[in-house]
Coordinates of C-alpha atoms in Angstrom, one line a residue:
X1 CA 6.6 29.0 -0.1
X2 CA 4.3 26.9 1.8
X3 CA 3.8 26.1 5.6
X4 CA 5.9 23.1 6.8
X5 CA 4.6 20.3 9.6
X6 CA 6.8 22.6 12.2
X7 CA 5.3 25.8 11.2
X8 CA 1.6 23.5 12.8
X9 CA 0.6 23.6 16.2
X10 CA -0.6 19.8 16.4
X11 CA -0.9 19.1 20.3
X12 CA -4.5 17.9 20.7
X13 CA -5.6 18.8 17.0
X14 CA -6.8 15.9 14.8
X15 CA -4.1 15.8 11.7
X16 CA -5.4 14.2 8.9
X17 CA -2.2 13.1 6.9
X18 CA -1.7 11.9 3.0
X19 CA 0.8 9.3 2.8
X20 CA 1.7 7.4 -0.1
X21 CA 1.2 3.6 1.2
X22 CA 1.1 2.2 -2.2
X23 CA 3.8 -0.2 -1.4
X24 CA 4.1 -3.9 -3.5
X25 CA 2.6 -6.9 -0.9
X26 CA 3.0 -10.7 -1.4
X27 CA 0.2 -13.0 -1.7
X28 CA 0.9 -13.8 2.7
X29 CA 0.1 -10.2 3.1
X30 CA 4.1 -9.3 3.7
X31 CA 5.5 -5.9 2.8
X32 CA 7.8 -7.0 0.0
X33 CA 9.0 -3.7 0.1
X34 CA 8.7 -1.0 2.9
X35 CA 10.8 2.2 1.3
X36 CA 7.4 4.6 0.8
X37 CA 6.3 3.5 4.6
X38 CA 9.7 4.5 5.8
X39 CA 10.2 7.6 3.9
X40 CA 6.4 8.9 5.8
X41 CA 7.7 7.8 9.3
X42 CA 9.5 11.1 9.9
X43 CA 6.6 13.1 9.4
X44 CA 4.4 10.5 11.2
X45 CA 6.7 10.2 14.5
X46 CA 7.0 13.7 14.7
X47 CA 3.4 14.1 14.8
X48 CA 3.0 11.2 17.2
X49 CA 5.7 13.2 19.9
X50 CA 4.0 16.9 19.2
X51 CA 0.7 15.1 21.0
X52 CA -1.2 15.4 17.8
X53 CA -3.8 12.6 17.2
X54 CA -2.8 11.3 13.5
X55 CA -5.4 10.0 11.0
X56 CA -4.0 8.6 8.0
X57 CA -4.6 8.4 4.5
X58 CA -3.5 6.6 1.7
X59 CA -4.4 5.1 -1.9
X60 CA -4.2 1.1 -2.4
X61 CA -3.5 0.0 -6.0
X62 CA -6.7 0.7 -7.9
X63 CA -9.7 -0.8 -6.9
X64 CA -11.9 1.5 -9.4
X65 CA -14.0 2.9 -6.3
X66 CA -15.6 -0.2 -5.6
X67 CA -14.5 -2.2 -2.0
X68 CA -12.6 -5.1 -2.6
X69 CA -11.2 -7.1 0.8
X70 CA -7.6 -8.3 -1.1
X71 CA -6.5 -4.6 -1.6
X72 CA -7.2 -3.6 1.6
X73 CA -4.9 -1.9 4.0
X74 CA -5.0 -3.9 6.9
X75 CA -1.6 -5.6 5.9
X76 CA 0.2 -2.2 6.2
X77 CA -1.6 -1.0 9.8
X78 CA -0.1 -4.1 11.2
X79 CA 3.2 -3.6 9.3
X80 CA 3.4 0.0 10.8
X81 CA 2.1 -1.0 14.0
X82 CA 5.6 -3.2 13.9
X83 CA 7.6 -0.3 12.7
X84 CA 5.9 2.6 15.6
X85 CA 6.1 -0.1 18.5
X86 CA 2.8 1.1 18.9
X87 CA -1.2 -0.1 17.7
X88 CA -2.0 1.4 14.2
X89 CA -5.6 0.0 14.4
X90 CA -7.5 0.2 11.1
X91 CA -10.6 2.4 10.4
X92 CA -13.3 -0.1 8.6
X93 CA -13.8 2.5 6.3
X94 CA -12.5 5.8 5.2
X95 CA -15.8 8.1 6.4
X96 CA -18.7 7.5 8.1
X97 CA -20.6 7.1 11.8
X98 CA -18.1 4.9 12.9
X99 CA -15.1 6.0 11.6
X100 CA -16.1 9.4 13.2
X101 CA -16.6 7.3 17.0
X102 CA -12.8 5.9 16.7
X103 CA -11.4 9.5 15.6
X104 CA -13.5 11.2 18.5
X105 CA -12.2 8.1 20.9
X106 CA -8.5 9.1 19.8
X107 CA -5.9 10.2 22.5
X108 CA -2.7 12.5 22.2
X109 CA -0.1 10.5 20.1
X110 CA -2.6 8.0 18.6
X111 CA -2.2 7.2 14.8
X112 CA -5.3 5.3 13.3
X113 CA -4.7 4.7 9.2
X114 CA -8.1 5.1 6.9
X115 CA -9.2 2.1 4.6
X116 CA -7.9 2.8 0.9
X117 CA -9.6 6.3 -0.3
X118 CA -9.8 4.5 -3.8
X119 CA -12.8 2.5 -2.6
X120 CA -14.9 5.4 -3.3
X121 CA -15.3 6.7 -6.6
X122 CA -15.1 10.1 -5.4
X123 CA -11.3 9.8 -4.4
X124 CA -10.0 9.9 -8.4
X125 CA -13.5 11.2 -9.7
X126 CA -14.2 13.9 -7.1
X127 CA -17.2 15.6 -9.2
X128 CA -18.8 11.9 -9.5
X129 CA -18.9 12.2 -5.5
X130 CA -18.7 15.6 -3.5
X131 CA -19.7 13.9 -0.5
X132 CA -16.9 12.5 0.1
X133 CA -14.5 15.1 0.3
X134 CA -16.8 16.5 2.9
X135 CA -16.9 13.6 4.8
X136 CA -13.9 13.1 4.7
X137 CA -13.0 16.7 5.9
X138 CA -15.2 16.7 8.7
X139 CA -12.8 14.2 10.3
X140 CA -9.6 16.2 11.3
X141 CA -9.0 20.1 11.8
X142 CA -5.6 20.6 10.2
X143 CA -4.6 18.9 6.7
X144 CA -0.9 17.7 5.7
X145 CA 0.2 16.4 2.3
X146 CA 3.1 13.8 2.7
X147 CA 2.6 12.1 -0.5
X148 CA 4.6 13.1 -3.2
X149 CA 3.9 9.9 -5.5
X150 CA 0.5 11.3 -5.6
X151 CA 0.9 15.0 -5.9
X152 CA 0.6 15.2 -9.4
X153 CA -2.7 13.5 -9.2
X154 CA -5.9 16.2 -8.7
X155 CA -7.5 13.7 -6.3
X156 CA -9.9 14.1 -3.3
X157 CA -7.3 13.7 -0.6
X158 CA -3.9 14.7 -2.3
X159 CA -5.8 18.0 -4.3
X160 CA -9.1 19.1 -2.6
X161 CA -9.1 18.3 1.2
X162 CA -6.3 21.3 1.7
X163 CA -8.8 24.2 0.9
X164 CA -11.5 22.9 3.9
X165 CA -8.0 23.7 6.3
X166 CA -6.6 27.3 5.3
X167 CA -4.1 28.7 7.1
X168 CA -4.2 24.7 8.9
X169 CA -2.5 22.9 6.1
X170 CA 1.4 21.9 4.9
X171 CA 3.9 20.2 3.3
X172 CA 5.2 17.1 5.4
X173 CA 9.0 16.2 5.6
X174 CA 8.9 14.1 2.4
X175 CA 7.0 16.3 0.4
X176 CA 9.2 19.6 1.6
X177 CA 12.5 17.7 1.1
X178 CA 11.5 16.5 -2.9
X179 CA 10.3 20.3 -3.8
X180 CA 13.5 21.3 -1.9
X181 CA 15.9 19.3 -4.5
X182 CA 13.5 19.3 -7.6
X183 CA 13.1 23.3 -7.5
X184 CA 16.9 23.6 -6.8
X185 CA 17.3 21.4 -10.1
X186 CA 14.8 23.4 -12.3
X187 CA 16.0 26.9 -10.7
X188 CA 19.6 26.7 -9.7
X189 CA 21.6 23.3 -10.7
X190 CA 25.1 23.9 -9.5
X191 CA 26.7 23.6 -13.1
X192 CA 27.8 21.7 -15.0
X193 CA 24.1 20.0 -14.9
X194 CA 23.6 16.9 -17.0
X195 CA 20.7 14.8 -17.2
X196 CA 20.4 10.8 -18.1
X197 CA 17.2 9.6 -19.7
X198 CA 16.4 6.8 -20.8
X199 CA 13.1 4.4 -20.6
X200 CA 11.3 3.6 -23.2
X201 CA 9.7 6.1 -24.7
X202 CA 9.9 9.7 -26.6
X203 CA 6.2 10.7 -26.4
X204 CA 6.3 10.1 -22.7
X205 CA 9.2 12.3 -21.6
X206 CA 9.1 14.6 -24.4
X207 CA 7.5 17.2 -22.3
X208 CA 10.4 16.5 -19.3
X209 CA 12.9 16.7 -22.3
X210 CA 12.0 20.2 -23.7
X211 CA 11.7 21.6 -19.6
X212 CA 15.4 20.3 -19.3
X213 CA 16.7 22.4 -21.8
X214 CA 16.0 25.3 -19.6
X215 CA 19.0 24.1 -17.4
X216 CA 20.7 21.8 -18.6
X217 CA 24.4 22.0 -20.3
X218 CA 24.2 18.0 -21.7
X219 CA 22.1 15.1 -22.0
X220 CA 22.1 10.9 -22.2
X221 CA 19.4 9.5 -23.8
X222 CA 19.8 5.9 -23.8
X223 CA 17.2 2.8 -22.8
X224 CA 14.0 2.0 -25.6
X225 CA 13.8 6.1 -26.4
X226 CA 17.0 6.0 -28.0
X227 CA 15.9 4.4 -30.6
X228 CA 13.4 6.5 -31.6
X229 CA 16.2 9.4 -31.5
X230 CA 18.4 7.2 -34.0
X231 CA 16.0 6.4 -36.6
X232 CA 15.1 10.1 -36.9
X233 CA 18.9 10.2 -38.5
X234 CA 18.4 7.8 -40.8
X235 CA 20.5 5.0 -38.6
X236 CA 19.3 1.2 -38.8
X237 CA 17.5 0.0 -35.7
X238 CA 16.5 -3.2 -36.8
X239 CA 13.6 -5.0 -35.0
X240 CA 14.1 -2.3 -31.9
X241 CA 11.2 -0.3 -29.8
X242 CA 10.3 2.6 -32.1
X243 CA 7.5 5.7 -31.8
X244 CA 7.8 6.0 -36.0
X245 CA 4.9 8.8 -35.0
X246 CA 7.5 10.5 -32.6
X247 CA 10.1 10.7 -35.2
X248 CA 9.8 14.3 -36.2
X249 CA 9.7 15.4 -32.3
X250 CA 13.1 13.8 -31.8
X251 CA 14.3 16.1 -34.8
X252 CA 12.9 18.9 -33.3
X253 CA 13.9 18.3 -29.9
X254 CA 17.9 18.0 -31.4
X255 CA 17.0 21.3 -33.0
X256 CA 16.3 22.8 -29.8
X257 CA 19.2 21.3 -28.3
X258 CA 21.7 22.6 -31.2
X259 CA 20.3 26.3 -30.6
X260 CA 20.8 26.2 -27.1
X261 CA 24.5 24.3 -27.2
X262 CA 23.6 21.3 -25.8
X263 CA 25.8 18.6 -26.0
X264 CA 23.5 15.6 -26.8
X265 CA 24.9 11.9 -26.0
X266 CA 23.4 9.0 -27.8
X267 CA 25.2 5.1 -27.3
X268 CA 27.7 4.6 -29.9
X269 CA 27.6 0.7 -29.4
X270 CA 24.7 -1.4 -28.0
X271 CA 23.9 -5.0 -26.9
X272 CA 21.6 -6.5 -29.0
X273 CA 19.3 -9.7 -29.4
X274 CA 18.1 -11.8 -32.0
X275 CA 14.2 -12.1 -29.5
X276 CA 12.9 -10.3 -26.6
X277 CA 14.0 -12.9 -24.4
X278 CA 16.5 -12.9 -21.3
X279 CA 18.3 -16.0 -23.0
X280 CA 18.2 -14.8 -26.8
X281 CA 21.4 -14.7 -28.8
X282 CA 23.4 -11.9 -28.1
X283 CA 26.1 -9.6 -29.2
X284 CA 27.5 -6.5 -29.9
X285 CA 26.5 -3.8 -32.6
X286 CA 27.8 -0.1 -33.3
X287 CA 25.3 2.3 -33.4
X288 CA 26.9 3.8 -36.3
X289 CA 27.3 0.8 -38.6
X290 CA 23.0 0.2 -37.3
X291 CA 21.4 -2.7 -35.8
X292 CA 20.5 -5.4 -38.2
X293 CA 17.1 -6.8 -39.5
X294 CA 15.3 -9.0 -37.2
X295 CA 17.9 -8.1 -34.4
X296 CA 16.8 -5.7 -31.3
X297 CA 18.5 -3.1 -29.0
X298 CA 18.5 -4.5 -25.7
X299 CA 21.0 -2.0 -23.2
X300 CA 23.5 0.3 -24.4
X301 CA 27.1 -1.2 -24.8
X302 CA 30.6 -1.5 -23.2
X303 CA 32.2 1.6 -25.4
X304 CA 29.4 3.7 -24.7
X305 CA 29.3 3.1 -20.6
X306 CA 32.9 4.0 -21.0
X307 CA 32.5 7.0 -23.0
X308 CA 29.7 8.5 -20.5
X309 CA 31.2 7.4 -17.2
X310 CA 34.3 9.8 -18.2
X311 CA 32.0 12.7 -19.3
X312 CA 29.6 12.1 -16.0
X313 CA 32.7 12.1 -14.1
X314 CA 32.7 16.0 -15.1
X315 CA 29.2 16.9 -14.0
X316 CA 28.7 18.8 -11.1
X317 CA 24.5 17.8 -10.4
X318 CA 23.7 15.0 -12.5
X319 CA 19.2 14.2 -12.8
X320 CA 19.2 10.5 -13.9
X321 CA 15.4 9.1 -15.0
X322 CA 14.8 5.6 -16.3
X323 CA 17.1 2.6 -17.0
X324 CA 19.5 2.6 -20.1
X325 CA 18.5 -1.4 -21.0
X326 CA 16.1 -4.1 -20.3
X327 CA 17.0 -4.2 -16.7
X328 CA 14.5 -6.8 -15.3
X329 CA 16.6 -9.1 -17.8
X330 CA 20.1 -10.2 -16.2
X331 CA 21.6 -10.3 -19.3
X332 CA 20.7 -7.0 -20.2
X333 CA 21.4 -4.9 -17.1
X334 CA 25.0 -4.2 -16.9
X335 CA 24.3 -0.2 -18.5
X336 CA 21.6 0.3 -15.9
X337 CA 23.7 -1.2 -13.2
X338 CA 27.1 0.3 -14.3
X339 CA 26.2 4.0 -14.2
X340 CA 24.2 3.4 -11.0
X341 CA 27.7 1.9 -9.2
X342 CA 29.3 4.9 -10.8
X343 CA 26.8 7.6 -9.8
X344 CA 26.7 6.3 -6.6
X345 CA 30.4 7.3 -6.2
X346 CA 30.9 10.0 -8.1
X347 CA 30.7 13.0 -5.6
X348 CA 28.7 15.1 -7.2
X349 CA 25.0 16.1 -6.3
X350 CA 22.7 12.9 -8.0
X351 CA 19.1 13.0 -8.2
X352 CA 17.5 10.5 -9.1
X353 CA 13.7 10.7 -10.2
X354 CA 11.2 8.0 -9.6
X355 CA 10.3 5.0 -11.7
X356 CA 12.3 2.2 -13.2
X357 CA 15.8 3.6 -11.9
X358 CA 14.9 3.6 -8.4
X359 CA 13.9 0.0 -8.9
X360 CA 17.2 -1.1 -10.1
X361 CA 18.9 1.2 -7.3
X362 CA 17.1 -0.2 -4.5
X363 CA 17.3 -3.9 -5.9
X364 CA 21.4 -3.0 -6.1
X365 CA 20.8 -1.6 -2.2
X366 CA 22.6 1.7 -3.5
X367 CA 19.8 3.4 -2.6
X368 CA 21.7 5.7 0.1
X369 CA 24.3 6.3 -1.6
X370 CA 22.8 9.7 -3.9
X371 CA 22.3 12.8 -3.1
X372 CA 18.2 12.0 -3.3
X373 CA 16.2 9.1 -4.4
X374 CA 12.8 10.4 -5.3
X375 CA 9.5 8.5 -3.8
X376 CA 7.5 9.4 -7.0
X377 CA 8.1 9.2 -10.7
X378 CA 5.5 11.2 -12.4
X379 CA 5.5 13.3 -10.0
X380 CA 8.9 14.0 -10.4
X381 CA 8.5 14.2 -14.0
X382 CA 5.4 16.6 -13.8
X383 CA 7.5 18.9 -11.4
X384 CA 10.3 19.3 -13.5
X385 CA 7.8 20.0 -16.5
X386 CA 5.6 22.2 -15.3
X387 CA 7.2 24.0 -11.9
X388 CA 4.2 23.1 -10.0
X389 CA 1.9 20.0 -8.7
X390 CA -2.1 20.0 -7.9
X391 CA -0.9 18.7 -4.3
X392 CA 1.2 21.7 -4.0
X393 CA -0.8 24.1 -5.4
X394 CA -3.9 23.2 -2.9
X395 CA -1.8 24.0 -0.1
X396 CA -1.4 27.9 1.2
X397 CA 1.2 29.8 1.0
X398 CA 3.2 31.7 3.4

């Protein structure tokens, strides 16, 4: 167990804080969408009231350690400013002479947010760089990790500035709430557990797939990956998204499954096109019958959302990751879209893990309608593979 934000006394001490900023802006430097920035403002206001003088630090798309003025930061300091009621000024840089003269300038409650780390090359490559870390160190006296979209990343500030604050480091509210309900879902799912998986491919959640089977009692595998799955026994998939190298994985993960009595659900029908295009020629095919030459699986079909909704209906906590279809295309959304309504109704515990499914939850505004909505998909992923994350690790225990 590691030390939470409460177990800190902050009053007065200079908190340097990992967020996960790494939020989409438009071209007029607007927040398009704010959900990472409002998932850190707990952990940030609570600092803010404890008296605790709040330096912030956060990742900006991926500038390859070299400064570049349209991925800077400023957009979000005023964007925050807006959201605390109060001036988030901007540091002109993330260390340095006159960084250090505004963090020695800071009062009680002030909250002054660090230019994007990833304009040094010793953020991702921290051995090209040691400097950095130092530098950046040498600015605060008590480290917290709130960034659990980067925790799986073994980076300068989400990995290696912990161990310069021992027994002065935690876990924010964000990052403590996600280990909360990702260990309670590796360790102790109330039961039956099911998992949904779908996205679009095998070799990337194979990994995620085999940890699961520690747990789970069932399992959906619909979206590109399915296809994969369905050529591996000997069904037609036409022109569809296929890992022809991941074939024999898929038999061996159905292996594993069969051992351990888990049910495994594949689509019986899909929606398929004749091109990769929102307006191609559609229709129906059963998966059993196969999907024909030329033709492509585009979302799962109307028999098989039937078929799982009754059988999800049963599940106690339910783990959904990645959409079942090609949801950015409107024709081809109605799987993704039909078990999120349902999930979002259903009663039982739903967590749902990063990525592509979150995207379709929070463009259907159903985002607060689960149990949780993870901030971070590979790290979600990573968490439920491996039991553990670099971020986490870094930080001391109890």
């Amino acid at each position: 167990m590691k030390y939470s934000l409460q177990d800190l006394k902050l009053k007065g001490q200079k908190i340097l804080m990992r967020v996960d900023f790494n939020v989409p802006i438009d071209e007029d430097g607007s927040v398009r969408d704010d959900t990472r920035i409002q998932l850190a403002l707990p952990s940030i206001e609570y600092v803010i009231n404890q008296g605790g003088r709040l330096i912030l630090i956060s990742h900006f798309k991926r500038p390859n350690g070299k400064k570049d003025p349209k991925l800077s930061l400023k957009p979000i300091a005023d964007y925050l400013s807006k959201l605390l009621g109060k001036p988030v000024p901007l540091a002109p840089d993330c260390t340095g002479p006159e960084v250090e003269k505004m963090v020695d300038q800071m009062q009680n409650g002030d909250v002054l947010l660090l230019e994007n780390v990833r304009f040094y090359m010793g953020e991702e490559h921290p051995e090209k760089d040691p400097e950095f870390e130092k530098n950046l160190a040498k600015l605060g006296n008590v480290y917290v990790n709130d960034a659990f979209g980067a925790a799986h990343r073994k980076h300068t500030s989400t990995a290696l500035l912990a161990h310069h604050f021992p027994e002065k480091n935690a876990l924010g509210f964000l990052m403590e709430k996600e280990v909360s309900f990702f260990s309670k879902l590796i360790r102790n799912p109330k039961r039956p557990f099911y998992a949904i998986i779908g996205g679009a491919k095998v070799g990337t959640k194979i990994g995620v797939l085999q940890a699961l089977t520690d747990t789970i009692d069932a399992i959906f595998i619909g979206g590109g990956m399915a296809f994969t799955f369905m050529k591996s026994q000997g069904l037609s998939i036409g022109d569809s998204l296929c890992e022809d190298e991941h074939l024999e994985t898929a038999q061996n993960f159905l292996k594993t499954c069969a051992e351990k009595a888990i049910q495994v659900y594949f689509p019986t029908d899909y929606i398929i096109a004749a091109e990769f295009s929102n307006d191609a020629k559609r229709q129906i095919a059963s998966a059993k019958e196969g999907i024909p030459a030329t033709w492509r699986g585009m979302d799962i079909g109307p028999d098989t959302i039937e078929h799982w909704k009754k059988v999800l209906k049963q599940g106690s906590t339910i783990f959904w990751n990645g959409p079942m279809g090609v949801f950015e295309f409107s024709h081809f959304a109605e799987g993704t879209h039909s078990l999120a309504v349902m999930l979002a109704d259903i009663g039982s515990t739903v967590v749902v893990g990063g990525g592509d499914s979150v995207a379709a939850i929070n463009a259907m505004g159903l985002q607060k309608s689960f149990t949780h909505v993870s901030s971070g998909g590979g790290a979600a992923l990573e968490f439920i593979e491996f039991g553990h994350l670099p971020g986490l690790d870094a930080l001391t225990d109890r």
